[in-house]
mmCIF file of C-alpha atoms in Angstrom:
data_model
loop_
_atom_site.group_PDB
_atom_site.id
_atom_site.type_symbol
_atom_site.label_atom_id
_atom_site.label_comp_id
_atom_site.label_asym_id
_atom_site.label_seq_id
_atom_site.Cartn_x
_atom_site.Cartn_y
_atom_site.Cartn_z
ATOM 1 C CA MET E 1 0.000 0.000 0.000
ATOM 2 C CA PHE E 2 2.862 2.335 0.853
ATOM 3 C CA ILE E 3 4.550 1.628 -2.500
ATOM 4 C CA ILE E 4 1.364 2.228 -4.517
ATOM 5 C CA ARG E 5 0.793 5.587 -2.796
ATOM 6 C CA ASN E 6 4.390 6.660 -3.553
ATOM 7 C CA VAL E 7 4.070 5.611 -7.211
ATOM 8 C CA VAL E 8 0.770 7.470 -7.632
ATOM 9 C CA ALA E 9 2.208 10.575 -5.932
ATOM 10 C CA GLY E 10 5.276 10.431 -8.196
ATOM 11 C CA LEU E 11 3.145 10.151 -11.360
ATOM 12 C CA LEU E 12 0.925 13.022 -10.224
ATOM 13 C CA ALA E 13 3.961 15.191 -9.521
ATOM 14 C CA ALA E 14 5.405 14.381 -12.965
ATOM 15 C CA LEU E 15 2.134 15.320 -14.690
ATOM 16 C CA LEU E 16 1.903 18.608 -12.815
ATOM 17 C CA ALA E 17 5.524 19.482 -13.569
ATOM 18 C CA SER E 18 5.082 18.812 -17.294
ATOM 19 C CA GLY E 19 2.021 21.102 -17.335
ATOM 20 C CA VAL E 20 3.974 23.944 -15.702
ATOM 21 C CA ILE E 21 6.871 23.584 -18.135
ATOM 22 C CA ALA E 22 4.533 23.558 -21.153
ATOM 23 C CA ALA E 23 2.703 26.690 -19.973
ATOM 24 C CA ALA E 24 5.861 28.721 -19.243
ATOM 25 C CA PRO E 25 6.866 29.673 -22.840
ATOM 26 C CA ALA E 26 3.395 30.980 -23.720
ATOM 27 C CA GLN E 27 3.322 33.219 -20.661
ATOM 28 C CA ALA E 28 6.894 34.373 -21.240
ATOM 29 C CA ASP E 29 6.085 35.500 -24.803
ATOM 30 C CA GLN E 30 3.127 37.578 -23.575
ATOM 31 C CA ALA E 31 5.324 39.432 -21.088
ATOM 32 C CA LEU E 32 7.817 40.569 -23.740
ATOM 33 C CA PRO E 33 7.430 43.998 -25.398
ATOM 34 C CA LYS E 34 6.099 44.089 -28.966
ATOM 35 C CA ARG E 35 7.616 45.749 -32.011
ATOM 36 C CA THR E 36 5.813 48.748 -33.496
ATOM 37 C CA LEU E 37 4.138 47.905 -36.800
ATOM 38 C CA THR E 38 2.731 50.800 -38.848
ATOM 39 C CA GLU E 39 0.757 49.774 -41.944
ATOM 40 C CA GLN E 40 -0.974 51.681 -44.701
ATOM 41 C CA PRO E 41 -4.419 50.377 -45.735
ATOM 42 C CA PRO E 42 -4.229 48.347 -48.955
ATOM 43 C CA SER E 43 -7.348 50.096 -50.287
ATOM 44 C CA GLU E 44 -5.221 53.233 -50.807
ATOM 45 C CA HIS E 45 -2.806 51.334 -53.085
ATOM 46 C CA GLN E 46 -4.886 49.407 -55.641
ATOM 47 C CA ILE E 47 -2.791 48.123 -58.550
ATOM 48 C CA ASN E 48 -5.570 46.553 -60.633
ATOM 49 C CA PHE E 49 -9.066 45.155 -60.040
ATOM 50 C CA ASN E 50 -8.016 42.379 -57.603
ATOM 51 C CA THR E 51 -4.431 43.296 -56.623
ATOM 52 C CA PHE E 52 -3.446 45.649 -53.814
ATOM 53 C CA ARG E 53 -0.119 46.761 -52.375
ATOM 54 C CA LEU E 54 0.429 46.342 -48.631
ATOM 55 C CA LYS E 55 3.072 48.696 -47.202
ATOM 56 C CA GLY E 56 4.377 48.928 -43.669
ATOM 57 C CA THR E 57 7.213 49.914 -41.364
ATOM 58 C CA VAL E 58 8.567 47.942 -38.409
ATOM 59 C CA THR E 59 10.490 49.612 -35.572
ATOM 60 C CA GLU E 60 11.756 48.515 -32.164
ATOM 61 C CA LEU E 61 11.448 50.684 -29.053
ATOM 62 C CA GLN E 62 14.790 50.685 -27.228
ATOM 63 C CA VAL E 63 15.488 50.423 -23.495
ATOM 64 C CA ASP E 64 15.621 54.190 -22.988
ATOM 65 C CA GLY E 65 11.915 54.372 -23.978
ATOM 66 C CA VAL E 66 12.487 57.165 -26.500
ATOM 67 C CA THR E 67 14.619 55.774 -29.330
ATOM 68 C CA TYR E 68 13.052 53.717 -32.123
ATOM 69 C CA LEU E 69 15.420 51.675 -34.262
ATOM 70 C CA PRO E 70 14.354 50.170 -37.600
ATOM 71 C CA TYR E 71 13.794 46.429 -37.918
ATOM 72 C CA ALA E 72 16.341 46.499 -40.726
ATOM 73 C CA GLU E 73 17.100 43.680 -43.156
ATOM 74 C CA LYS E 74 15.012 41.130 -41.248
ATOM 75 C CA THR E 75 12.108 38.886 -42.200
ATOM 76 C CA VAL E 76 8.364 39.400 -41.732
ATOM 77 C CA GLN E 77 5.758 36.809 -42.664
ATOM 78 C CA LEU E 78 2.718 37.497 -44.830
ATOM 79 C CA GLN E 79 -0.144 35.267 -43.692
ATOM 80 C CA LYS E 80 -3.498 34.443 -45.311
ATOM 81 C CA LYS E 81 -6.692 32.937 -43.949
ATOM 82 C CA ALA E 82 -9.389 31.789 -46.384
ATOM 83 C CA CYS E 83 -12.299 31.295 -43.969
ATOM 84 C CA ALA E 84 -13.893 33.230 -41.120
ATOM 85 C CA LYS E 85 -13.780 30.537 -38.428
ATOM 86 C CA GLY E 86 -12.284 27.121 -38.021
ATOM 87 C CA CYS E 87 -9.136 27.478 -40.085
ATOM 88 C CA SER E 88 -5.672 28.673 -39.185
ATOM 89 C CA TRP E 89 -3.382 31.340 -40.610
ATOM 90 C CA LYS E 90 -0.996 30.086 -43.304
ATOM 91 C CA THR E 91 2.294 31.760 -44.151
ATOM 92 C CA VAL E 92 2.162 32.654 -47.837
ATOM 93 C CA LYS E 93 5.362 34.642 -48.226
ATOM 94 C CA LYS E 94 8.391 35.793 -46.254
ATOM 95 C CA ILE E 95 9.323 39.408 -46.934
ATOM 96 C CA LYS E 96 12.636 41.062 -46.100
ATOM 97 C CA THR E 97 12.572 44.618 -44.759
ATOM 98 C CA ASP E 98 14.909 47.267 -46.156
ATOM 99 C CA GLU E 99 17.531 49.271 -44.216
ATOM 100 C CA VAL E 100 14.895 51.530 -42.617
ATOM 101 C CA GLY E 101 12.505 48.700 -41.656
ATOM 102 C CA LYS E 102 10.018 49.143 -44.530
ATOM 103 C CA TYR E 103 8.409 46.339 -46.481
ATOM 104 C CA LYS E 104 5.929 46.130 -49.347
ATOM 105 C CA THR E 105 4.177 43.263 -51.065
ATOM 106 C CA LYS E 106 1.143 42.497 -53.188
ATOM 107 C CA ILE E 107 -2.018 40.939 -51.768
ATOM 108 C CA PHE E 108 -4.997 39.713 -53.737
ATOM 109 C CA ALA E 109 -8.791 39.562 -53.482
ATOM 110 C CA PRO E 110 -10.484 36.303 -54.548
ATOM 111 C CA ARG E 111 -13.206 36.252 -57.212
ATOM 112 C CA GLU E 112 -15.525 34.518 -54.723
ATOM 113 C CA GLY E 113 -15.436 34.514 -50.940
ATOM 114 C CA ARG E 114 -13.153 36.492 -48.630
ATOM 115 C CA TRP E 115 -9.476 36.335 -47.818
ATOM 116 C CA LYS E 116 -7.969 37.772 -44.675
ATOM 117 C CA TRP E 117 -4.366 38.976 -44.724
ATOM 118 C CA ARG E 118 -1.965 40.008 -41.948
ATOM 119 C CA VAL E 119 1.742 40.426 -41.253
ATOM 120 C CA LYS E 120 3.433 38.506 -38.440
ATOM 121 C CA ILE E 121 6.875 39.057 -36.939
ATOM 122 C CA LYS E 122 8.288 36.202 -34.888
ATOM 123 C CA ALA E 123 9.653 36.747 -31.397
ATOM 124 C CA SER E 124 13.393 37.470 -31.214
ATOM 125 C CA ASN E 125 15.994 39.665 -29.483
ATOM 126 C CA GLY E 126 13.857 40.286 -26.393
ATOM 127 C CA PHE E 127 10.673 41.170 -28.319
ATOM 128 C CA GLY E 128 7.490 39.087 -28.413
ATOM 129 C CA THR E 129 5.572 37.963 -31.478
ATOM 130 C CA THR E 130 3.945 40.938 -33.189
ATOM 131 C CA LYS E 131 0.894 40.602 -35.421
ATOM 132 C CA GLY E 132 -0.323 43.317 -37.747
ATOM 133 C CA GLU E 133 -3.822 44.457 -38.529
ATOM 134 C CA VAL E 134 -6.123 41.999 -40.315
ATOM 135 C CA TRP E 135 -7.153 43.134 -43.816
ATOM 136 C CA ASN E 136 -10.271 41.638 -45.453
ATOM 137 C CA LEU E 137 -10.333 41.555 -49.239
ATOM 138 C CA PHE E 138 -13.414 40.506 -51.238
ATOM 139 C CA PHE E 139 -15.722 41.498 -54.096
ATOM 140 C CA GLU E 140 -19.386 42.293 -53.509
#
């Protein structure tokens, strides 16, 4: 009886410890500061009937709280979602920013239905994952 109680207590402790370890990275990412992502609406930059240009600038607020440095020559991800609920974001393209942290790319509207687009920057260098505004493109 003593052995069974010790085994059960050990298994319970192992399960609790694995739950704490799995939850730690998600909480740590939320506590990190985010990069500043400034985007221009694609509706202002229509190329043709179903193609739009998405432009944006990424900067990082420094420790002094005043200085913004560009997110220069790094990668941002362009993501697309083809349904309103029940599906996940898919990375369509990886875009490299220029020396001042600007990026631009083309996004498209489908002939039928709706597509949602956004930009995502992965966590790195003490900054958390940053997600841009969601843009809905469709024809009525």
